[in-house]
Coordinates of C-alpha atoms (C1' of nucleotides) in Angstrom, one line a residue:
Chain T
M1 CA 185.0 22.4 94.7
S2 CA 185.3 20.7 91.4
T3 CA 188.0 23.1 90.4
H4 CA 190.5 21.3 92.5
G5 CA 190.3 18.2 90.3
E6 CA 190.6 16.1 93.5
D7 CA 188.6 13.0 93.8
E8 CA 189.2 12.8 97.6
T9 CA 186.1 11.9 99.4
D10 CA 185.7 13.3 102.9
A11 CA 186.8 10.1 104.4
G12 CA 188.2 9.8 107.8
V13 CA 187.2 10.9 111.2
S14 CA 184.4 13.5 111.2
T15 CA 184.7 14.1 114.9
T16 CA 188.2 15.3 114.4
R17 CA 187.0 17.6 111.6
K18 CA 184.6 19.2 114.0
T19 CA 187.4 19.7 116.5
F20 CA 189.5 21.6 114.0
E21 CA 186.5 23.5 112.7
I22 CA 186.2 24.9 116.2
L23 CA 189.9 25.6 116.4
E24 CA 189.8 27.5 113.1
A25 CA 186.8 29.4 114.2
L26 CA 188.7 30.4 117.4
K27 CA 191.7 31.4 115.3
A28 CA 189.5 33.7 113.3
E29 CA 188.2 35.4 116.4
E30 CA 189.3 34.7 120.0
G31 CA 187.8 35.4 123.3
V32 CA 184.5 34.3 121.9
T33 CA 181.6 32.5 123.7
I34 CA 180.2 29.1 123.2
T35 CA 177.0 30.2 121.6
E36 CA 179.0 32.5 119.3
L37 CA 181.0 29.4 118.2
T38 CA 177.8 27.4 117.5
R39 CA 176.8 30.3 115.2
R40 CA 180.0 30.3 113.3
T41 CA 180.4 26.6 113.0
G42 CA 176.8 25.5 112.5
L43 CA 177.4 22.7 115.0
S44 CA 175.0 22.1 117.9
K45 CA 175.6 23.9 121.2
S46 CA 176.1 20.7 123.1
T47 CA 178.6 19.5 120.5
V48 CA 180.7 22.7 120.7
Y49 CA 180.5 22.5 124.5
R50 CA 181.8 19.0 124.6
H51 CA 184.6 19.6 122.2
L52 CA 185.7 22.7 124.0
A53 CA 185.6 20.8 127.3
T54 CA 188.0 18.2 125.7
L55 CA 190.3 20.9 124.2
T56 CA 190.6 22.9 127.4
D57 CA 191.2 19.7 129.4
L58 CA 194.0 18.9 127.0
G59 CA 195.3 22.5 127.2
Y60 CA 195.0 23.3 123.5
V61 CA 192.3 25.8 124.3
V62 CA 192.2 28.1 127.3
E63 CA 189.2 29.7 128.9
R64 CA 189.5 33.1 130.5
D65 CA 186.6 35.1 131.9
G66 CA 183.9 33.6 129.7
G67 CA 185.9 33.6 126.5
Y68 CA 187.9 30.9 124.8
Y69 CA 191.4 31.3 123.4
I70 CA 193.9 29.2 121.4
G71 CA 196.3 27.8 124.0
F72 CA 200.1 27.9 123.8
R73 CA 200.2 24.1 123.8
L74 CA 199.5 24.1 120.1
L75 CA 202.5 26.3 119.7
E76 CA 204.7 23.6 121.1
I77 CA 203.5 21.1 118.5
S78 CA 203.7 23.4 115.5
E79 CA 207.1 24.6 116.5
Q80 CA 208.3 21.1 115.7
A81 CA 207.6 21.9 112.0
R82 CA 209.4 25.1 112.3
T83 CA 212.6 23.7 113.8
R84 CA 212.5 20.5 111.7
K85 CA 215.6 21.5 109.9
T86 CA 218.4 23.4 111.6
G87 CA 218.6 25.5 108.4
Y88 CA 215.2 26.9 109.3
T89 CA 216.4 28.1 112.6
A90 CA 219.5 29.6 111.1
A91 CA 217.3 31.4 108.6
K92 CA 215.4 33.0 111.4
R93 CA 218.3 35.0 112.6
K94 CA 219.2 36.0 109.1
V95 CA 215.7 37.3 108.4
F96 CA 216.0 39.5 111.5
E97 CA 219.4 40.8 110.5
L98 CA 218.1 41.5 107.0
G99 CA 215.2 43.5 108.4
Q100 CA 217.4 45.5 110.7
E101 CA 220.1 46.2 108.2
T102 CA 217.8 47.2 105.4
D103 CA 215.0 48.6 107.5
E104 CA 212.6 46.7 105.2
R105 CA 210.3 43.7 105.7
A106 CA 212.1 40.4 105.4
V107 CA 210.8 36.8 105.1
F108 CA 211.9 33.2 104.9
I109 CA 209.5 31.1 102.9
V110 CA 209.2 27.3 102.5
E111 CA 207.0 25.3 100.2
E112 CA 204.3 22.9 101.5
E113 CA 201.7 21.2 99.4
G114 CA 202.3 23.5 96.5
E115 CA 202.0 26.7 98.5
G116 CA 204.4 29.2 100.0
V117 CA 204.4 29.3 103.7
Y118 CA 205.8 32.2 105.8
V119 CA 208.1 30.5 108.3
H120 CA 210.0 33.6 109.6
R121 CA 209.4 37.2 109.1
Y122 CA 210.6 40.7 110.1
G123 CA 208.2 43.6 110.0
S124 CA 204.6 43.9 110.9
L125 CA 202.5 43.5 107.8
A126 CA 199.4 41.6 108.8
D127 CA 199.5 39.9 105.4
T128 CA 202.7 38.1 106.1
M129 CA 201.6 36.5 109.3
I130 CA 203.7 33.4 110.1
G131 CA 202.0 30.3 108.9
K132 CA 200.0 32.1 106.2
R133 CA 200.1 30.6 102.7
R134 CA 200.4 32.2 99.4
P135 CA 200.4 31.0 95.8
L136 CA 204.0 30.5 94.7
H137 CA 203.8 32.2 91.3
S138 CA 202.9 35.6 92.8
L139 CA 205.8 35.9 95.1
A140 CA 209.5 36.5 94.5
S141 CA 210.3 33.8 97.1
G142 CA 207.7 31.6 95.5
K143 CA 209.3 31.9 92.1
V144 CA 212.6 31.1 93.6
I145 CA 211.1 27.8 94.8
L146 CA 209.5 27.1 91.4
A147 CA 212.9 27.7 89.8
E148 CA 214.3 24.8 91.8
W149 CA 211.8 22.4 90.2
N150 CA 212.2 20.8 86.8
D151 CA 209.9 21.6 83.9
D152 CA 207.6 18.7 84.5
A153 CA 207.1 19.6 88.2
V154 CA 206.3 23.2 87.2
R155 CA 203.9 22.0 84.6
E156 CA 202.1 19.8 87.1
F157 CA 202.0 22.8 89.5
V158 CA 200.3 24.9 86.9
A159 CA 197.9 22.2 86.0
E160 CA 196.9 21.7 89.6
N161 CA 196.7 25.2 90.9
G162 CA 196.4 27.4 87.8
L163 CA 198.0 30.8 87.7
E164 CA 195.5 33.1 89.4
A165 CA 195.9 36.8 88.7
I166 CA 196.3 38.4 92.1
T167 CA 197.1 41.8 90.6
D168 CA 197.4 43.0 87.0
N169 CA 201.1 42.2 87.0
T170 CA 200.8 38.6 88.2
I171 CA 202.2 36.1 85.7
T172 CA 199.3 34.1 84.3
D173 CA 200.8 32.7 81.1
P174 CA 202.7 29.4 81.6
D175 CA 205.2 30.3 78.9
V176 CA 206.0 33.6 80.5
L177 CA 206.4 31.8 83.8
H178 CA 208.8 29.4 82.1
D179 CA 210.9 32.2 80.7
E180 CA 210.9 33.9 84.1
L181 CA 212.1 30.8 85.9
D182 CA 214.9 30.4 83.4
R183 CA 215.9 34.0 84.1
I184 CA 215.9 33.4 87.8
R185 CA 218.0 30.2 87.5
E186 CA 220.5 32.2 85.4
R187 CA 220.6 35.3 87.7
G188 CA 220.3 33.5 91.0
Y189 CA 217.6 35.8 92.3
A190 CA 214.0 36.5 91.7
V191 CA 212.2 39.8 91.5
N192 CA 208.5 40.6 92.2
N193 CA 207.2 43.7 90.6
Q194 CA 203.8 44.3 92.1
E195 CA 202.7 40.8 91.2
H196 CA 201.2 40.0 94.6
M197 CA 200.1 43.4 95.7
D198 CA 200.0 46.8 94.0
G199 CA 202.8 49.1 95.0
L200 CA 204.8 46.3 96.5
R201 CA 208.2 45.0 95.1
G202 CA 210.5 42.4 96.3
V203 CA 213.6 40.3 95.8
A204 CA 214.4 36.7 96.9
V205 CA 217.2 34.2 96.7
P206 CA 217.4 30.5 97.3
V207 CA 218.9 29.1 100.5
Y208 CA 220.9 25.8 100.4
T209 CA 222.5 23.5 102.9
P210 CA 226.2 22.8 102.7
D211 CA 225.4 19.7 100.7
D212 CA 223.2 21.7 98.3
E213 CA 219.9 20.6 99.5
F214 CA 217.3 23.4 98.9
L215 CA 215.8 24.8 102.0
G216 CA 213.7 27.7 101.1
A217 CA 213.7 31.3 99.9
L218 CA 215.0 34.4 101.7
G219 CA 213.3 37.6 100.6
V220 CA 213.0 41.3 101.2
F221 CA 210.1 43.5 100.0
G222 CA 208.7 47.0 100.3
P223 CA 207.1 49.9 98.6
A224 CA 207.8 50.3 94.8
S225 CA 208.7 53.9 95.4
R226 CA 211.8 52.9 97.4
F227 CA 212.6 49.7 95.5
K228 CA 214.1 51.3 92.4
D229 CA 216.1 49.2 89.9
D230 CA 219.6 49.5 91.3
Y231 CA 218.4 48.8 94.8
L232 CA 216.3 45.9 93.6
H233 CA 218.8 44.4 91.2
E234 CA 222.2 45.2 92.7
E235 CA 222.2 46.1 96.3
L236 CA 219.6 43.7 97.7
P237 CA 220.5 40.6 95.7
S238 CA 224.1 40.8 96.8
L239 CA 223.0 41.3 100.4
L240 CA 220.7 38.4 100.2
W241 CA 223.4 36.1 98.7
D242 CA 225.6 37.1 101.6
K243 CA 222.9 36.0 104.1
A244 CA 222.1 32.8 102.3
G245 CA 225.8 32.0 102.3
E246 CA 226.1 32.7 106.0
I247 CA 223.3 30.2 106.6
K248 CA 225.3 27.6 104.7
V249 CA 228.4 28.4 106.7
T250 CA 226.4 28.2 110.0
L251 CA 225.2 24.8 109.1
A252 CA 228.6 23.6 108.1
Y253 CA 230.5 24.9 111.2
G254 CA 228.2 25.0 114.3
Chain U
M1 CA 196.7 11.2 138.9
S2 CA 195.3 11.9 142.4
T3 CA 198.2 14.2 143.1
H4 CA 196.6 16.9 141.0
G5 CA 193.8 17.3 143.4
E6 CA 191.5 17.7 140.4
D7 CA 188.2 16.0 140.2
E8 CA 188.0 16.3 136.5
T9 CA 186.8 13.2 134.9
D10 CA 188.1 12.4 131.4
A11 CA 184.8 13.8 130.0
G12 CA 184.5 15.0 126.4
V13 CA 185.4 13.6 123.1
S14 CA 187.7 10.6 123.2
T15 CA 188.2 10.6 119.5
T16 CA 189.7 14.0 119.7
R17 CA 192.0 12.8 122.4
K18 CA 193.2 10.1 120.0
T19 CA 193.9 12.7 117.3
F20 CA 196.1 14.8 119.6
E21 CA 197.7 11.7 121.0
I22 CA 198.9 11.0 117.4
L23 CA 199.9 14.6 116.9
E24 CA 202.0 14.6 120.1
A25 CA 203.6 11.3 119.1
L26 CA 204.5 13.0 115.8
K27 CA 205.9 16.0 117.6
A28 CA 208.1 13.6 119.6
E29 CA 209.5 12.0 116.4
E30 CA 208.7 13.0 112.9
G31 CA 209.0 11.2 109.6
V32 CA 207.7 8.1 111.3
T33 CA 205.6 5.4 109.8
I34 CA 202.1 4.3 110.6
T35 CA 203.0 1.1 112.3
E36 CA 205.6 2.9 114.4
L37 CA 202.8 5.3 115.5
T38 CA 200.6 2.4 116.5
R39 CA 203.4 1.2 118.7
R40 CA 203.9 4.5 120.4
T41 CA 200.3 5.3 120.9
G42 CA 198.9 1.9 121.6
L43 CA 196.0 2.5 119.3
S44 CA 195.0 0.0 116.6
K45 CA 196.6 0.3 113.2
S46 CA 193.4 1.0 111.4
T47 CA 192.6 3.8 113.9
V48 CA 195.9 5.5 113.4
Y49 CA 195.5 5.1 109.6
R50 CA 192.1 6.7 109.6
H51 CA 193.1 9.6 111.9
L52 CA 196.2 10.3 109.8
A53 CA 194.1 10.3 106.7
T54 CA 191.8 12.9 108.2
L55 CA 194.8 15.0 109.4
T56 CA 196.6 14.9 106.1
D57 CA 193.3 15.7 104.3
L58 CA 192.9 18.8 106.5
G59 CA 196.6 19.7 106.0
Y60 CA 197.6 19.6 109.6
V61 CA 199.8 16.6 108.9
V62 CA 201.9 16.1 105.8
E63 CA 203.1 12.8 104.3
R64 CA 206.4 12.7 102.5
D65 CA 208.1 9.6 101.1
G66 CA 206.4 7.2 103.6
G67 CA 206.8 9.3 106.7
Y68 CA 204.4 11.6 108.4
Y69 CA 205.3 15.1 109.6
I70 CA 203.6 18.0 111.5
G71 CA 202.2 20.4 108.9
F72 CA 202.7 24.1 108.8
R73 CA 198.9 24.6 109.0
L74 CA 199.1 24.1 112.7
L75 CA 201.6 26.9 112.8
E76 CA 199.0 29.2 111.4
I77 CA 196.6 28.4 114.2
S78 CA 199.1 28.6 117.1
E79 CA 200.5 31.9 115.8
Q80 CA 197.2 33.4 116.8
A81 CA 198.1 32.8 120.4
R82 CA 201.5 34.3 119.9
T83 CA 200.2 37.5 118.3
R84 CA 197.2 37.9 120.5
K85 CA 198.6 41.0 122.1
T86 CA 200.7 43.5 120.1
G87 CA 203.0 43.6 123.1
Y88 CA 204.0 40.0 122.4
T89 CA 205.1 41.0 118.9
A90 CA 207.0 44.0 120.2
A91 CA 208.7 41.8 122.7
K92 CA 209.9 39.5 119.9
R93 CA 212.1 42.2 118.5
K94 CA 213.5 43.2 121.8
V95 CA 214.4 39.6 122.6
F96 CA 216.4 39.5 119.5
E97 CA 218.2 42.8 120.2
L98 CA 219.0 41.6 123.7
G99 CA 220.5 38.5 122.3
Q100 CA 222.6 40.3 119.8
E101 CA 223.8 43.1 122.1
T102 CA 224.7 40.8 125.0
D103 CA 225.6 37.8 123.0
E104 CA 223.7 35.8 125.6
R105 CA 220.5 33.8 125.4
A106 CA 217.3 35.8 125.7
V107 CA 213.7 34.9 126.2
F108 CA 210.2 36.4 126.6
I109 CA 208.0 34.3 128.9
V110 CA 204.3 34.4 129.5
E111 CA 202.1 32.6 132.0
E112 CA 199.5 30.1 131.0
E113 CA 197.7 27.7 133.3
G114 CA 200.2 28.3 136.1
E115 CA 203.2 27.6 134.0
G116 CA 205.8 29.7 132.2
V117 CA 205.7 29.4 128.4
Y118 CA 208.6 30.4 126.2
V119 CA 207.0 32.7 123.6
H120 CA 210.1 34.2 122.1
R121 CA 213.7 33.3 122.3
Y122 CA 217.2 34.0 121.0
G123 CA 219.9 31.4 121.2
S124 CA 219.8 27.8 120.5
L125 CA 219.4 25.9 123.7
A126 CA 217.1 23.0 123.0
D127 CA 215.7 23.4 126.5
T128 CA 214.1 26.7 125.7
M129 CA 212.2 25.6 122.7
I130 CA 209.3 27.9 121.9
G131 CA 206.1 26.6 123.4
K132 CA 207.9 24.6 126.1
R133 CA 206.6 25.0 129.6
R134 CA 208.5 25.3 132.9
P135 CA 207.5 25.7 136.5
L136 CA 207.4 29.4 137.4
H137 CA 209.3 29.2 140.7
S138 CA 212.4 27.9 139.1
L139 CA 212.9 30.7 136.6
A140 CA 213.9 34.3 136.9
S141 CA 211.2 35.2 134.5
G142 CA 208.8 32.9 136.4
K143 CA 209.5 34.7 139.6
V144 CA 208.9 38.0 137.9
I145 CA 205.4 36.7 137.0
L146 CA 204.8 35.4 140.5
A147 CA 205.8 38.8 141.9
E148 CA 202.9 40.3 140.0
W149 CA 200.4 38.2 141.9
N150 CA 199.1 38.9 145.3
D151 CA 199.8 36.7 148.3
D152 CA 196.7 34.7 148.0
A153 CA 197.3 33.9 144.3
V154 CA 200.8 32.8 145.1
R155 CA 199.6 30.7 148.0
E156 CA 197.1 29.0 145.7
F157 CA 199.8 28.4 143.1
V158 CA 202.0 26.7 145.7
A159 CA 199.1 24.6 147.0
E160 CA 198.3 23.5 143.5
N161 CA 201.7 22.9 142.0
G162 CA 204.0 22.6 144.9
L163 CA 207.6 23.8 144.7
E164 CA 209.5 21.0 143.1
A165 CA 213.2 21.0 143.5
I166 CA 214.6 21.1 140.0
T167 CA 218.2 21.7 141.3
D168 CA 219.7 22.0 144.8
N169 CA 219.2 25.8 144.6
T170 CA 215.5 25.7 143.7
I171 CA 213.3 27.6 146.2
T172 CA 211.2 24.9 147.9
D173 CA 210.1 26.8 151.0
P174 CA 207.0 29.0 150.6
D175 CA 208.3 31.5 153.1
V176 CA 211.6 31.8 151.3
L177 CA 209.6 32.3 148.0
H178 CA 207.5 34.9 149.7
D179 CA 210.6 36.9 150.8
E180 CA 212.1 36.5 147.4
L181 CA 209.1 37.9 145.6
D182 CA 209.1 40.9 148.0
R183 CA 212.7 41.5 147.1
I184 CA 211.8 41.3 143.4
R185 CA 208.9 43.7 143.8
E186 CA 211.3 46.1 145.5
R187 CA 214.2 45.8 143.2
G188 CA 212.2 45.5 140.0
Y189 CA 214.1 42.5 138.7
A190 CA 214.6 38.9 139.5
V191 CA 217.7 36.7 139.6
N192 CA 218.0 33.0 139.0
N193 CA 221.0 31.4 140.6
Q194 CA 221.2 27.9 139.2
E195 CA 217.7 27.2 140.4
H196 CA 216.6 25.7 137.1
M197 CA 219.8 24.2 135.9
D198 CA 223.2 23.8 137.5
G199 CA 225.7 26.3 136.1
L200 CA 223.0 28.6 134.7
R201 CA 222.2 32.1 136.0
G202 CA 219.7 34.5 134.7
V203 CA 218.0 37.9 135.2
A204 CA 214.5 39.0 134.2
V205 CA 212.3 42.0 134.4
P206 CA 208.5 42.6 134.0
V207 CA 207.0 44.0 130.8
Y208 CA 204.0 46.3 131.0
T209 CA 201.7 48.0 128.5
P210 CA 201.4 51.8 128.5
D211 CA 198.4 51.4 130.8
D212 CA 200.3 49.2 133.1
E213 CA 198.8 45.9 132.2
F214 CA 201.3 43.1 132.8
L215 CA 202.4 41.3 129.7
G216 CA 205.2 38.9 130.6
A217 CA 208.8 38.7 131.5
L218 CA 211.9 39.6 129.6
G219 CA 215.0 37.6 130.6
V220 CA 218.6 36.9 129.8
F221 CA 220.6 33.9 131.0
G222 CA 223.9 32.2 130.6
P223 CA 226.8 30.3 132.3
A224 CA 227.4 31.2 135.9
S225 CA 231.1 31.7 135.1
R226 CA 230.2 34.7 133.0
F227 CA 227.2 35.9 135.0
K228 CA 229.1 37.5 137.9
D229 CA 227.5 39.8 140.5
D230 CA 228.0 43.2 138.8
Y231 CA 227.0 41.9 135.4
L232 CA 223.9 40.2 136.9
H233 CA 222.8 42.9 139.3
E234 CA 223.9 46.1 137.5
E235 CA 224.5 45.9 133.8
L236 CA 221.9 43.4 132.7
P237 CA 218.9 44.7 134.8
S238 CA 219.4 48.2 133.5
L239 CA 219.6 46.9 129.9
L240 CA 216.5 44.9 130.5
W241 CA 214.6 47.8 131.9
D242 CA 215.6 49.8 128.8
K243 CA 214.2 47.1 126.5
A244 CA 211.0 46.8 128.6
G245 CA 210.6 50.5 128.4
E246 CA 211.0 50.5 124.7
I247 CA 208.2 47.9 124.4
K248 CA 206.0 50.2 126.3
V249 CA 206.9 53.1 124.0
T250 CA 206.4 51.1 120.9
L251 CA 202.9 50.2 122.1
A252 CA 202.1 53.8 122.9
Y253 CA 203.3 55.4 119.7
G254 CA 203.0 53.1 116.7
Chain B
dG1 C1' 210.5 -17.8 93.9
dT2 C1' 208.9 -17.2 99.0
dC3 C1' 208.8 -14.6 103.2
dT4 C1' 208.1 -10.7 105.8
dC5 C1' 207.5 -6.5 106.5
dT6 C1' 204.7 -2.5 105.4
dG7 C1' 199.9 0.2 104.1
dT8 C1' 195.1 -0.4 102.9
dT9 C1' 190.5 -2.0 103.1
dT10 C1' 186.5 -4.6 104.8
dC11 C1' 183.1 -5.7 108.3
dA12 C1' 180.2 -6.5 112.2
dC13 C1' 179.5 -4.5 116.6
dA14 C1' 179.0 -1.7 120.3
dT15 C1' 180.1 2.6 121.8
dA16 C1' 180.7 7.1 121.6
dG17 C1' 179.3 11.3 119.8
dC18 C1' 175.2 13.6 118.4
dG19 C1' 171.3 17.2 118.7
dG20 C1' 167.1 18.5 120.9
dA21 C1' 165.3 19.8 124.9
dA22 C1' 165.2 20.7 129.6
dC23 C1' 167.5 22.9 133.5
dA24 C1' 170.3 26.4 136.0
dG25 C1' 172.4 30.9 136.8
dC26 C1' 173.1 35.4 135.9
dG27 C1' 172.1 40.3 134.8
dG28 C1' 169.4 43.8 133.0
dA29 C1' 165.1 45.8 132.4
dT30 C1' 160.7 47.0 134.0
Chain A
dA1 C1' 161.1 42.1 143.7
dT2 C1' 159.8 39.9 139.6
dC3 C1' 160.2 38.7 135.1
dC4 C1' 162.6 37.9 130.9
dG5 C1' 166.2 36.8 127.9
dC6 C1' 170.4 35.4 127.6
dT7 C1' 174.0 32.5 128.6
dG8 C1' 176.4 27.7 130.0
dT9 C1' 175.5 23.0 131.6
dT10 C1' 173.3 18.5 131.8
dC11 C1' 170.4 14.8 130.5
dC12 C1' 168.8 11.3 127.3
dG13 C1' 167.5 8.3 123.6
dC14 C1' 169.0 7.3 119.0
dT15 C1' 171.8 6.2 115.4
dA16 C1' 175.7 7.2 113.1
dT17 C1' 180.3 6.6 113.6
dG18 C1' 184.6 5.3 115.2
dT19 C1' 186.6 1.0 116.5
dG20 C1' 189.8 -3.3 116.4
dA21 C1' 190.5 -7.7 114.4
dA22 C1' 191.3 -9.8 110.5
dA23 C1' 191.8 -10.2 105.7
dC24 C1' 194.0 -8.2 101.6
dA25 C1' 197.5 -6.0 98.8
dG26 C1' 202.2 -4.5 97.5
dA27 C1' 206.8 -3.8 97.9
dG28 C1' 211.4 -5.1 99.0
dA29 C1' 214.8 -8.3 100.8
dC30 C1' 216.9 -12.3 100.3

DNA sequence: GTCTCTGTTTCACATAGCGGAACAGCGGAT
DNA sequence: ATCCGCTGTTCCGCTATGTGAAACAGAGAC
């Protein structure tokens, strides 16, 4: 708790908090019963009942044969975030092409609230579920994002979030991170050498709009055994640059 | 109100309703200010303020330079619905392949609460935004879904929702619909001849799991000028059957 | 400098959400 | 058949909680 350094009280609407507590519990396990939800949330049975009645009435939750499920109506809302910028939509297609052409896993990542969010992906690693959030310093795409920031912003990021060691290879020293970001700015691509998961390597490049606004990072990753140096530092970066360039072109001319 | 034939009172949690009223208003237009949201929702300024404070605290809404936006954290929840069945994920890839190979717009549609929901799509028609809902009887994919139901279920559907005329070609006669569904069951594919939008034709086929559970409908659509009879009734159905079959195979063997 | 927009906070009030407990409905076990 | 244990549903009294109006603050615009 106190590690966050936040002085935010839990102000606001506590009823709304309960609603989302229930939704998050449903996200964790669907098709579950009311009494099961009371167990997981610690709320009283009548409260859960009343909230679920509201949510199903609004269509955000669906009941089917005694179990409750997240409804597709939430998808409609969240899709707004995903299509906020046309560049995000353009990136979607490029992620797919990348996945198909390389036969590796591909992602498009965007920053929100100091974390990396998977916005598009190709390949079925449960870990890269869309909407999932990861610490920026442990991902190739995340380092690309950090490399876009100035020193002060990076310093602030480190101060707020720290540099947690996800694996033995994760960068935990601010100075090392600083040098790494410099290298990324110079090269134009970032590499991840098992800093997020053992045995996993990746590459990522920044994506810009035609007027050079930064959009997010386009990345490819896979097993270290296959991601040898020439593949990682030659072939993939140039392919990624091509795709990032195509996004820019798409945005410029329909 | 009374047209729904529902006797549902607005029971439940009205505070939660307010929260989602605000979220829906944000979906409609992002980057908007608090006072603007009070205008749109009709709620008091302090209420909107308090709700937004809660939502930003929880991360479902994000504030950036004076404007409020839907946060990606909602995406994480709603993605649960989208990946509920592995078949949905398999369909995602096939939709993309369909779009690339035909150079037409492609969709994967699922039924929820008597409506067709776009779960995956290829192509950038604003009308087919993911999560958007359409009446089943006006879509090729929707008719594929209706064709899976028995006569009683279809009758009930008609009684509850009616058969609204979206265009001049929309099927509005229950008997005509009945015959149409029979034809679809027989042929194994459905055709949409400008029943949802003038100038737009489409084809769709059902998708099943290896143990013949119905998952949803895979469809392709485009301008009537290009969707001539042989293309619509020969080429596309066989391509769609192939893709639907590949989904089944994917589910059966990794 | 004032004026006019914002966002933020305060406050008194009634309402709306709360949890406990009672009721109903179902299925399995005996 | 009967009981028992488990659900979901409803009722109810209480108080916490969300509410709107109004006051306050802060930032531009002019």
